[in-house]
XYZ file of C-alpha atoms in Angstrom:
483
model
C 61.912 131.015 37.772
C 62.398 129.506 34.196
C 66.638 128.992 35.240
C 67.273 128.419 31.187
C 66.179 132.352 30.664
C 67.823 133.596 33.953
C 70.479 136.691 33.133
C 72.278 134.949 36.677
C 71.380 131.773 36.252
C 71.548 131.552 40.277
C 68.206 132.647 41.196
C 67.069 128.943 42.449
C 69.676 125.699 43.005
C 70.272 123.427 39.946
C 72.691 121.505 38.702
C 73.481 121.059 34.978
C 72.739 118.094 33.873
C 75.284 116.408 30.961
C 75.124 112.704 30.759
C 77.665 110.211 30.809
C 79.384 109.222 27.133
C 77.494 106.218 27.019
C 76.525 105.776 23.222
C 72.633 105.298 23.870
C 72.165 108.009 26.579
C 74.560 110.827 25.513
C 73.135 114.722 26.132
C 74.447 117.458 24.412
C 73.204 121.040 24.253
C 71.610 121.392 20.928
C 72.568 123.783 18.285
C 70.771 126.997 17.450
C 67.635 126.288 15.713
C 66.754 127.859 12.502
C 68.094 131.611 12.940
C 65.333 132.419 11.348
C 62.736 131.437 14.301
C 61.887 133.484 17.243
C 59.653 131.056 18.481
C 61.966 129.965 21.088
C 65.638 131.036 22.570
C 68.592 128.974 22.002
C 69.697 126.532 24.576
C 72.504 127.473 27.148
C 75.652 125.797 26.554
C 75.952 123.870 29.640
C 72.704 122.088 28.765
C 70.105 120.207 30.877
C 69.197 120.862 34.220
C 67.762 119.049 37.356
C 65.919 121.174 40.124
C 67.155 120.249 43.856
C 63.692 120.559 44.508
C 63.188 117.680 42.854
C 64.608 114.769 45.627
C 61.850 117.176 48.094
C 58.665 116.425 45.479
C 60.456 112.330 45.549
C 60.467 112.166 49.287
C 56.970 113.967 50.207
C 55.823 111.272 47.411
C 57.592 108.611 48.959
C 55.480 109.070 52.203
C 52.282 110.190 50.186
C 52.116 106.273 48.485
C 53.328 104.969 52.343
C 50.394 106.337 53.527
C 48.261 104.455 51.294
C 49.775 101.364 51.347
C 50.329 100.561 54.812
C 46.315 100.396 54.523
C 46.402 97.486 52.203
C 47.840 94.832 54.479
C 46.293 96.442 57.741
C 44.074 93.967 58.537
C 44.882 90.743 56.956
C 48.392 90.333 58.895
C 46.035 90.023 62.312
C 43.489 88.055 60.832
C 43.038 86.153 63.803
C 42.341 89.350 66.003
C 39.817 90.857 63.285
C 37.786 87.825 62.967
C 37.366 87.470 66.504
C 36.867 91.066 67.010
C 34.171 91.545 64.710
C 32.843 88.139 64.408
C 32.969 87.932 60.639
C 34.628 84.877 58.532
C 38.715 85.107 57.275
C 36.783 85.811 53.632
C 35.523 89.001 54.473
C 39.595 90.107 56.198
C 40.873 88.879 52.683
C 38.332 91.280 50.844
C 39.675 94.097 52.749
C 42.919 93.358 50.642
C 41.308 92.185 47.557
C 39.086 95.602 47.576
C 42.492 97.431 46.543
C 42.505 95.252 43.431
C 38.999 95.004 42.643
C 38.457 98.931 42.711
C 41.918 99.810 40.610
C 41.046 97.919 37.993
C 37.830 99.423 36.530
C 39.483 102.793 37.689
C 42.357 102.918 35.540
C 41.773 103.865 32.649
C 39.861 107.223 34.000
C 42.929 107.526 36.356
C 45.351 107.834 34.066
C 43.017 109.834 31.826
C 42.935 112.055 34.404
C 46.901 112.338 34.957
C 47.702 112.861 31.395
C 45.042 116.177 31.961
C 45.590 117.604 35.318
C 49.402 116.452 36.061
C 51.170 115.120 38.927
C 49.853 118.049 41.708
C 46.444 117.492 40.930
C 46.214 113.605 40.548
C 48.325 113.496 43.726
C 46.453 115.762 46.255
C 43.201 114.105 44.839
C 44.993 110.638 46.173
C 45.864 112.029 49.672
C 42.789 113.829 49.931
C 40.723 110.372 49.525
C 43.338 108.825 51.676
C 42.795 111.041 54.335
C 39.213 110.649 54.126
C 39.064 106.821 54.161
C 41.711 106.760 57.308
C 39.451 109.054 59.241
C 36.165 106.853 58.625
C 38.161 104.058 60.037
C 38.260 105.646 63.830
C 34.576 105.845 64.045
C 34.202 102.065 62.883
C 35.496 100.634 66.269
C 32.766 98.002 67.618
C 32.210 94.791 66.771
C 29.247 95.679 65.097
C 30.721 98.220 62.826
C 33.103 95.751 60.539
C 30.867 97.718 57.495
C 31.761 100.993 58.505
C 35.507 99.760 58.200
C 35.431 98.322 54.725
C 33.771 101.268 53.210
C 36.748 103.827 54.340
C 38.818 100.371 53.499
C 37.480 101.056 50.221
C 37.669 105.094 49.572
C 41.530 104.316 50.585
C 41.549 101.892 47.623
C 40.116 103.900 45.689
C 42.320 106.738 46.096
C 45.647 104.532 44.895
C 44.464 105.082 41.642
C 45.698 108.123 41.725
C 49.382 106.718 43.278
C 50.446 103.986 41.885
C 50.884 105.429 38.545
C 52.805 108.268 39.073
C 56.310 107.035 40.021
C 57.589 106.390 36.280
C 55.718 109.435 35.637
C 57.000 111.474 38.718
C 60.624 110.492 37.901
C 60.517 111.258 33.973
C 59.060 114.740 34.595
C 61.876 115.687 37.170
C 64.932 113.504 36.577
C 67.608 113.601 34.404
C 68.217 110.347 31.884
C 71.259 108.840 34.267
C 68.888 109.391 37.181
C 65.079 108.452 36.114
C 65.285 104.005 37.114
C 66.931 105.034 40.053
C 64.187 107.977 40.845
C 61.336 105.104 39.726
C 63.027 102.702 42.739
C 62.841 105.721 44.929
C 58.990 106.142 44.036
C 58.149 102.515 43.788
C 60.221 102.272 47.464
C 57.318 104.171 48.804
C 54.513 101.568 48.166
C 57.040 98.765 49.603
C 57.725 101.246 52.860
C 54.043 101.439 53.402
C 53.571 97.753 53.021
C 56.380 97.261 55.362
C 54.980 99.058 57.988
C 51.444 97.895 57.332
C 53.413 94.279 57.814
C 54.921 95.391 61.381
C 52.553 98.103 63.029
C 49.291 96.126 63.670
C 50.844 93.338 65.263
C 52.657 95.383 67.616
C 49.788 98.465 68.285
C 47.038 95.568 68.419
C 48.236 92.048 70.423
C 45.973 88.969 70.552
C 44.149 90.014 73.713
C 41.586 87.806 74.986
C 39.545 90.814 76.184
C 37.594 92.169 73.372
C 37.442 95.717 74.798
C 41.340 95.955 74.658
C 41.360 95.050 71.387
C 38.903 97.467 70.711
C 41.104 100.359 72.437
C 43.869 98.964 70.709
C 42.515 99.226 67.122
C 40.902 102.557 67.902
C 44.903 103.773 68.731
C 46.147 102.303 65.228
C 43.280 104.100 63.295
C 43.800 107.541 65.053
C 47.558 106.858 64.414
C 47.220 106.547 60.952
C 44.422 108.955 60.252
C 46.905 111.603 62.272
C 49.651 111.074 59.701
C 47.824 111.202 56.564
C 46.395 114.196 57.952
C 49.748 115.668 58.198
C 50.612 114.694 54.816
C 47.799 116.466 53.380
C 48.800 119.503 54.538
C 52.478 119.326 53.445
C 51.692 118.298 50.216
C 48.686 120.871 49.204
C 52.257 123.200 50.295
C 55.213 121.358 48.829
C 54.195 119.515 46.129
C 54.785 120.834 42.506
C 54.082 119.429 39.281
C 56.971 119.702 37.257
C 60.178 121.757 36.995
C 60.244 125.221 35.112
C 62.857 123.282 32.457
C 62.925 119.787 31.072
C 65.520 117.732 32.818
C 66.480 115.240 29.677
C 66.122 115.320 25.589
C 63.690 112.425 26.130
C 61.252 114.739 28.107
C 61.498 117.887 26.158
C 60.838 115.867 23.268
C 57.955 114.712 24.563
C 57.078 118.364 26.073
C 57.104 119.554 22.427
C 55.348 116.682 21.246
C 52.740 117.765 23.520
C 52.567 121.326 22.277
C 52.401 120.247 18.938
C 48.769 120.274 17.497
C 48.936 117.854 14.499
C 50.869 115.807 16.472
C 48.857 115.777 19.708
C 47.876 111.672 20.865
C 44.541 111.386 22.012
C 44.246 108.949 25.213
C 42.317 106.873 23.674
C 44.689 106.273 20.514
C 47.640 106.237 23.104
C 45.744 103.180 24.406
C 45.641 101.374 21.518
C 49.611 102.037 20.613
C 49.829 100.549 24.315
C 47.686 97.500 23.594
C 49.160 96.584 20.011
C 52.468 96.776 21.527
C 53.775 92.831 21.532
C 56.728 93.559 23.737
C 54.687 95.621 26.056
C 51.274 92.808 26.049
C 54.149 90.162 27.205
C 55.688 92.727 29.766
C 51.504 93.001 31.101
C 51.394 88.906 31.660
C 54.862 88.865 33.324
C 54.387 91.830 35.798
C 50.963 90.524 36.644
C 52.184 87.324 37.439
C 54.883 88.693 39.249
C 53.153 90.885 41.404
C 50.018 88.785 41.457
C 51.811 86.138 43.365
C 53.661 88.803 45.836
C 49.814 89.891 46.456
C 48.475 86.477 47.270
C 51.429 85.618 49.426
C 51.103 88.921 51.478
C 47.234 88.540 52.191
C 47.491 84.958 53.691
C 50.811 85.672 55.162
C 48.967 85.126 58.568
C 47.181 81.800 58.229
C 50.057 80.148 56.555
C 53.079 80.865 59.244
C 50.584 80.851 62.113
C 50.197 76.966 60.658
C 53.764 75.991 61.558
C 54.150 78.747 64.394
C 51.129 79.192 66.596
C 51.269 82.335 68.746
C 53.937 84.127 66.425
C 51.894 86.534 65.253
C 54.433 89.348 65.764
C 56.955 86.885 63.848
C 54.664 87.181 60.994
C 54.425 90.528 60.725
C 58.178 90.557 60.797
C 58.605 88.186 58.365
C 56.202 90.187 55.687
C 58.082 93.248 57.295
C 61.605 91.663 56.438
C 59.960 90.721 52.851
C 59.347 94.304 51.873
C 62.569 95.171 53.727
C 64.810 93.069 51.637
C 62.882 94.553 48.618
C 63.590 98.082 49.068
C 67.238 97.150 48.988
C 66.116 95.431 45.582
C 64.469 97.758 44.308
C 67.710 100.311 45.026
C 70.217 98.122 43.649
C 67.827 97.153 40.823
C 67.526 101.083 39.585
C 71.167 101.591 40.309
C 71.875 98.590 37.860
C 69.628 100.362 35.124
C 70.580 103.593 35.397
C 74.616 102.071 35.412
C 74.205 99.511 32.246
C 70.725 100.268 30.654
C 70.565 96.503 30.230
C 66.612 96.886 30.679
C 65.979 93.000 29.237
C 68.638 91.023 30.766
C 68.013 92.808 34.532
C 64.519 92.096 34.267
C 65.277 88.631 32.770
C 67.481 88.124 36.204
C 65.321 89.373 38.569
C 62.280 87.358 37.638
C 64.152 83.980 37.622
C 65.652 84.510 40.750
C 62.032 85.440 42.112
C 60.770 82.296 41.174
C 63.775 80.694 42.723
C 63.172 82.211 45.342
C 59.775 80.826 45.839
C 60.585 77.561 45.243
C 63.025 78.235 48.720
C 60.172 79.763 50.402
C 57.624 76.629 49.635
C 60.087 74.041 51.245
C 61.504 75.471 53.892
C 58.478 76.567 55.644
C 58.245 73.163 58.038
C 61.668 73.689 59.098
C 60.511 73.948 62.727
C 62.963 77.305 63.046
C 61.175 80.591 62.051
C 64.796 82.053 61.754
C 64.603 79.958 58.369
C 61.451 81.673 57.844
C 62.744 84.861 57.901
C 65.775 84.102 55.642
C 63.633 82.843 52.760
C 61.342 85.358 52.983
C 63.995 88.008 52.765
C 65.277 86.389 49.536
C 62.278 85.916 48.147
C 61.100 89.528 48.903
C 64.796 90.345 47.435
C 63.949 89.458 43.624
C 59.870 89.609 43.718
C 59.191 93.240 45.188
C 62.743 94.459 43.658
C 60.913 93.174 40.371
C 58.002 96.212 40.932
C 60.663 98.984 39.243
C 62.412 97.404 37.375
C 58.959 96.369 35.434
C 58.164 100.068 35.188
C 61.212 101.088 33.683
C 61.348 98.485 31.178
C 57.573 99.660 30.187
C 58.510 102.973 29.991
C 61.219 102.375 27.488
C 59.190 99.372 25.378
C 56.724 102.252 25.062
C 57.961 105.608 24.756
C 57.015 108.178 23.587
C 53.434 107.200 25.293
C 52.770 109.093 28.493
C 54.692 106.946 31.580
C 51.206 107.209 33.534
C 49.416 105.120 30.922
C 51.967 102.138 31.201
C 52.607 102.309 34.287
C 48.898 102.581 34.761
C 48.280 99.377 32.893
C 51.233 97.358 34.373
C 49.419 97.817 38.047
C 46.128 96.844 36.005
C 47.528 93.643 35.160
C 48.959 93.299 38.622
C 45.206 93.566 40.147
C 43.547 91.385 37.880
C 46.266 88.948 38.652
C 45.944 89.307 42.438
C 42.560 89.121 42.972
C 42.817 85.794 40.671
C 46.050 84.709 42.398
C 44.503 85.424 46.234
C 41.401 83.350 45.459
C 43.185 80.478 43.956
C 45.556 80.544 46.653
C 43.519 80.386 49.486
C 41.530 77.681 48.401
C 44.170 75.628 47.369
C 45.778 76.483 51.142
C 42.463 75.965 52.731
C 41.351 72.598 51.245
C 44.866 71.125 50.319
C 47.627 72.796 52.676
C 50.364 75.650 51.781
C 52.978 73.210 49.994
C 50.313 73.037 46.735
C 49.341 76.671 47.268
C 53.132 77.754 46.694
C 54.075 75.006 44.168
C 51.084 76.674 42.486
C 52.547 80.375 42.611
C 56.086 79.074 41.786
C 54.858 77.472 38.487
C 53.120 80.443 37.505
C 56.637 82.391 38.076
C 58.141 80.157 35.473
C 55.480 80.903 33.282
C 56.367 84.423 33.723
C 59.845 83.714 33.560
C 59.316 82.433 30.186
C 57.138 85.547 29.179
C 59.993 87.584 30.244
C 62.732 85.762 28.220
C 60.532 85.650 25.025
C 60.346 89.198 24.929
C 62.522 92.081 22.995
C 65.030 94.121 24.084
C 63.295 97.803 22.136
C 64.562 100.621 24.223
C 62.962 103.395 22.593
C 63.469 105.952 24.968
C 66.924 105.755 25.279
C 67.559 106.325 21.238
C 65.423 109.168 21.803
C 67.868 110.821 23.885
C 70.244 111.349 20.205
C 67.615 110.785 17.883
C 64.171 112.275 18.679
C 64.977 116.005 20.338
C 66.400 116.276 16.338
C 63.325 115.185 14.882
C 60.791 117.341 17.271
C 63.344 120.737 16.773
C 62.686 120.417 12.998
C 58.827 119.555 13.244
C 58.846 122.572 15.539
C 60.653 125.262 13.284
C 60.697 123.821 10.118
């Protein structure tokens, strides 16, 4: 029920939204367009509103990009186990991370092509669907020599986060209200780092380094019927729960876009879109700094294994803690990160912080690895997963505003493009280097990169357009629309 045309106005819960008197975000309910026009009813006086149904479409989405993710990292944080299991090389276990990267990358611009014409249900229940499918291949690919059978439903799953890891900007700009929308992007970016988490922790634990080869066997055929059980559970609730957007706009930033949208003459092709996107300065440094960022979280994640099993022998459980308490500490980054946006809209400097503390942080990480006490281990980690996975929002949210009024899929879209082509670069580089010359290069490596980023990320400009189209552009549109 459209709530702004209700005679009650009680029908479903909502809250009114009205923003807080900050000068770049203030709301107010507009005045009555031209008298004239009946192309549309005036606005009620309390203004905005946010659905409560909105925080249920968040969490099932939340779980929806777990689901995924927790694939990613599945088999790379036992290594050991898989190469023994299947007899292949430690190559072929890092392609079952790099295949995520490879397969978004040519895939993105049809994803998000596909977003921008089917919306959030659609793109998402194609995801889970192909999710679903890949987890379920998995079970029947349990003998040693059936590796193959793995890495193809290793590879519909990665093919399916095309249609995830764009939507959380998107997801949180269609449902949430302007005071609400970096801390809603956390919320949906949390998801990926909840997934990675437990991608991080559950093989270690479900599948031990047995030296009997049928255990092992038993034990991975558990974690696959495990996780093809749960997405298969999530298919179902979603094809029920999940909706595509609210009957009402929940900001002025989103109905201007909304009438934007209905607007014939002033309709963006996807392919024009792309090109505002790509001649964007602000947003083409924004591209090299995420990438970089994320890049280097990639490559540290896939040879998690090799490098703390180097100082630590027999710890695998401790490693899949310590990429557990990585992700951990970065959901409480991520958190305080939106909460910090959504509180000061200080888009540049917060990103400016978090990404030289990240590289900090990996400076900590590189030299306190030989320690000799894994408790160290885990403390570095933490702060370096603190600042580098917090960074994953906070990089959407300043895309969204360097590039508004595009559609939030496209950047986003672009942003995890970059991120790809970056890992799969970063994760070759790295394991050579930590195969032929030891970890300490390896990370000096990824921590100069970060102050390359760093330096991206300080060189470029503050242009918030979407907040001074909370005031400026719902004006603009209402007078295009009724003129």
């Amino acid at each position: 029920m459209d709530l702004k045309h209700s005679a009650s106005g009680a029908a479903e819960n909502a809250d009114s939204y009205i923003a807080s008197s900050k000068s770049t975000d203030m709301i107010t309910p507009k005045e009555k367009e031209s008298k004239a026009s009946n192309k549309a009813p005036a606005e009620p006086a309390e203004g905005y509103k946010v659905y409560a149904r909105r925080w249920a479409v968040l969490i099932l989405f939340v779980f929806y990009s777990a689901s995924n993710a927790m694939q990613w990292i599945q088999y790379t944080i036992i290594n050991n186990i898989i190469t023994r299991y299947y007899g292949i090389s430690d190559k072929w276990v890092d392609w079952t991370s790099m295949i995520y990267m490879i397969l978004y990358i040519p895939l993105i611009f049809p994803g998000s092509w596909f977003l921008d014409k089917v919306g959030l249900r659609i793109t998402a229940l194609v995801g889970i669907v192909g999710t679903c499918i890949g987890a379920w291949i998995k079970v029947f690919s349990v003998d040693p020599s059936l590796f193959y059978v793995s890495f193809i439903g290793q590879a519909i799953v990665a093919l399916a986060q095309v249609c995830i890891l764009s939507l959380p900007a998107r997801l949180a700009a269609v449902w949430f209200g302007p005071d609400q929308v970096s801390s809603a992007t956390s919320v949906g970016v949390f998801g990926n780092q909840l997934g990675v988490a437990i991608g991080f922790v559950l093989p270690p634990m479900l599948v031990p380094n047995s030296e009997d080869i049928n255990q092992v066997g038993s034990d991975l055929q558990l974690m696959f019927y495990l996780v093809a059980g749960l997405t298969s559970i999530l298919l179902i609730l979603m094809a029920i729960f999940f909706q595509d957007k609210p009957p009402t706009p929940p900001s002025a930033a989103q109905e201007a876009a909304n009438r934007l949208e209905g607007l014939g003459e002033q309709q963006v092709s996807f392919g024009q879109s792309l090109k505002n996107l790509l001649t964007n300065r602000n947003f083409i440094f924004l591209l090299l700094s995420y990438g970089i960022n994320v890049g280097v979280f990639y490559a540290i994640s896939t040879l998690l294994n090799p490098v703390v099993l180097k100082y630590y022998p027999g710890h695998e459980v401790d490693t899949g803690r310590i990429g557990l308490s990585i992700v951990l500490a970065g959901m409480l980054g991520s958190v305080v990160s939106g909460i910090v946006l959504d509180k000061t809209h200080k888009f540049k400097e917060t990103t400016l912080a978090v990404y030289a503390l990240s590289m900090v942080g990996m400076w900590i990480f590189t030299f306190t690895l030989d320690t000799g006490h894994i408790a160290v281990v885990y403390l570095t980690a933490s702060l370096l997963g603190f600042f580098m996975t917090g960074y994953l929002p906070v990089g959407f949210e300043f895309g969204a505003e360097l590039t508004f009024p595009e559609p939030e899929g496209t950047s986003s879209g672009l942003l995890n493009a970059s991120a790809q082509t970056f890992g799969i670069f970063f994760t070759l580089f790295y394991s050579e280097l930590f195969y032929s010359y030891g970890d300490v290069p390896a990370n000096v490596a990824m921590a100069v990169m970060l102050i390359v980023g760093t330096l991206i990320t300080a060189a470029t400009k503050s242009d918030l357009r979407r907040q001074n189209a909370q005031v400026v552009l719902p004006t603009a549109v209402a007078a295009a629309a009724n003129p």
